[in-house]
Amino acid sequence: MKNNQQLYWKKNIRLILRCLVIWFAVSFGCGILFVDQLNRFSIGGYKLGFWFAQQGSIYVFLILIYYYTRSMSKLDKEFDVHEDYKLPRMSKVED
């Protein structure tokens, strides 16, 4: 049992680190470090480095949130710690 918990936690930490590396690369790397190289290209009339700093990083963050929740859901099911959520039944309201 304890080995299962440690493995679950290890996989969870690996997933978090993967997301943080992508988040750092996009926000800091594309928005600051590689801005000069990216500014050679443009999207919709805006320089790509500027676009990543203002818009692209937000889209990537949303994708990361989706990826994290999907991956955690799979991991929870793999280790049988998921929650079966069912919507509560609506009771009929009589007038």
Short mmCIF file of C-alpha atoms in Angstrom, two decimals:
data_model
loop_
_atom_site.label_atom_id
_atom_site.label_comp_id
_atom_site.label_asym_id
_atom_site.label_seq_id
_atom_site.Cartn_x
_atom_site.Cartn_y
_atom_site.Cartn_z
CA MET A 1 0.00 0.00 0.00
CA LYS A 2 2.73 2.45 0.94
CA ASN A 3 4.64 1.74 -2.30
CA ASN A 4 1.47 2.50 -4.25
CA GLN A 5 1.10 5.86 -2.51
CA GLN A 6 4.74 6.71 -3.14
CA LEU A 7 4.42 5.77 -6.81
CA TYR A 8 1.23 7.82 -7.13
CA TRP A 9 2.93 10.82 -5.54
CA LYS A 10 6.04 10.39 -7.69
CA LYS A 11 3.95 10.36 -10.88
CA ASN A 12 2.00 13.38 -9.67
CA ILE A 13 5.20 15.34 -9.00
CA ARG A 14 6.58 14.35 -12.41
CA LEU A 15 3.41 15.66 -14.07
CA ILE A 16 3.59 18.94 -12.13
CA LEU A 17 7.26 19.41 -13.04
CA ARG A 18 6.49 18.73 -16.71
CA CYS A 19 3.78 21.40 -16.66
CA LEU A 20 6.02 23.88 -14.85
CA VAL A 21 8.85 23.40 -17.36
CA ILE A 22 6.47 24.04 -20.26
CA TRP A 23 4.98 27.04 -18.44
CA PHE A 24 8.46 28.49 -17.78
CA ALA A 25 9.66 27.86 -21.34
CA VAL A 26 6.64 29.58 -22.84
CA SER A 27 6.28 32.52 -20.48
CA PHE A 28 9.94 33.31 -19.78
CA GLY A 29 11.61 31.75 -22.79
CA CYS A 30 9.26 32.84 -25.56
CA GLY A 31 8.22 36.11 -23.93
CA ILE A 32 11.67 37.32 -22.81
CA LEU A 33 14.71 35.18 -23.71
CA PHE A 34 13.94 34.38 -27.35
CA VAL A 35 11.87 37.44 -28.12
CA ASP A 36 14.35 38.82 -30.66
CA GLN A 37 14.44 35.56 -32.62
CA LEU A 38 10.65 35.19 -32.46
CA ASN A 39 10.03 38.79 -33.50
CA ARG A 40 11.28 37.91 -36.99
CA PHE A 41 7.91 36.28 -37.52
CA SER A 42 4.46 37.76 -37.09
CA ILE A 43 0.93 36.57 -36.37
CA GLY A 44 -1.94 38.80 -37.44
CA GLY A 45 0.40 41.76 -37.87
CA TYR A 46 1.98 41.39 -34.41
CA LYS A 47 5.52 40.25 -33.78
CA LEU A 48 5.60 36.65 -32.54
CA GLY A 49 7.62 37.45 -29.38
CA PHE A 50 5.15 40.15 -28.41
CA TRP A 51 2.24 37.83 -29.24
CA PHE A 52 3.65 35.09 -26.97
CA ALA A 53 4.15 37.56 -24.12
CA GLN A 54 0.61 38.92 -24.43
CA GLN A 55 -1.61 36.18 -25.87
CA GLY A 56 0.23 32.96 -26.60
CA SER A 57 1.29 32.26 -23.05
CA ILE A 58 -2.32 32.56 -21.88
CA TYR A 59 -3.46 30.01 -24.48
CA VAL A 60 -0.64 27.68 -23.44
CA PHE A 61 -1.64 28.05 -19.77
CA LEU A 62 -5.21 27.09 -20.59
CA ILE A 63 -3.98 24.06 -22.51
CA LEU A 64 -1.74 23.13 -19.56
CA ILE A 65 -4.66 23.31 -17.14
CA TYR A 66 -6.70 21.04 -19.41
CA TYR A 67 -3.76 18.66 -19.82
CA TYR A 68 -3.13 18.56 -16.06
CA THR A 69 -6.75 17.81 -15.15
CA ARG A 70 -7.02 15.08 -17.79
CA SER A 71 -3.73 13.53 -16.74
CA MET A 72 -4.62 13.64 -13.04
CA SER A 73 -7.97 12.05 -13.76
CA LYS A 74 -6.23 9.19 -15.57
CA LEU A 75 -3.70 8.87 -12.75
CA ASP A 76 -6.45 8.79 -10.12
CA LYS A 77 -8.24 6.03 -11.99
CA GLU A 78 -5.00 4.11 -12.46
CA PHE A 79 -4.41 4.10 -8.70
CA ASP A 80 -8.08 3.76 -7.84
CA VAL A 81 -8.30 7.01 -5.89
CA HIS A 82 -10.77 8.69 -8.20
CA GLU A 83 -14.05 10.09 -7.09
CA ASP A 84 -17.22 9.01 -8.77
CA TYR A 85 -19.17 12.18 -8.92
CA LYS A 86 -22.80 11.93 -9.80
CA LEU A 87 -25.11 14.84 -10.15
CA PRO A 88 -27.72 14.94 -7.41
CA ARG A 89 -31.18 13.96 -8.46
CA MET A 90 -33.51 16.81 -8.94
CA SER A 91 -36.57 16.48 -6.84
CA LYS A 92 -39.81 17.56 -8.34
CA VAL A 93 -41.09 20.77 -6.97
CA GLU A 94 -44.83 20.79 -6.82
CA ASP A 95 -46.69 24.03 -6.86
#
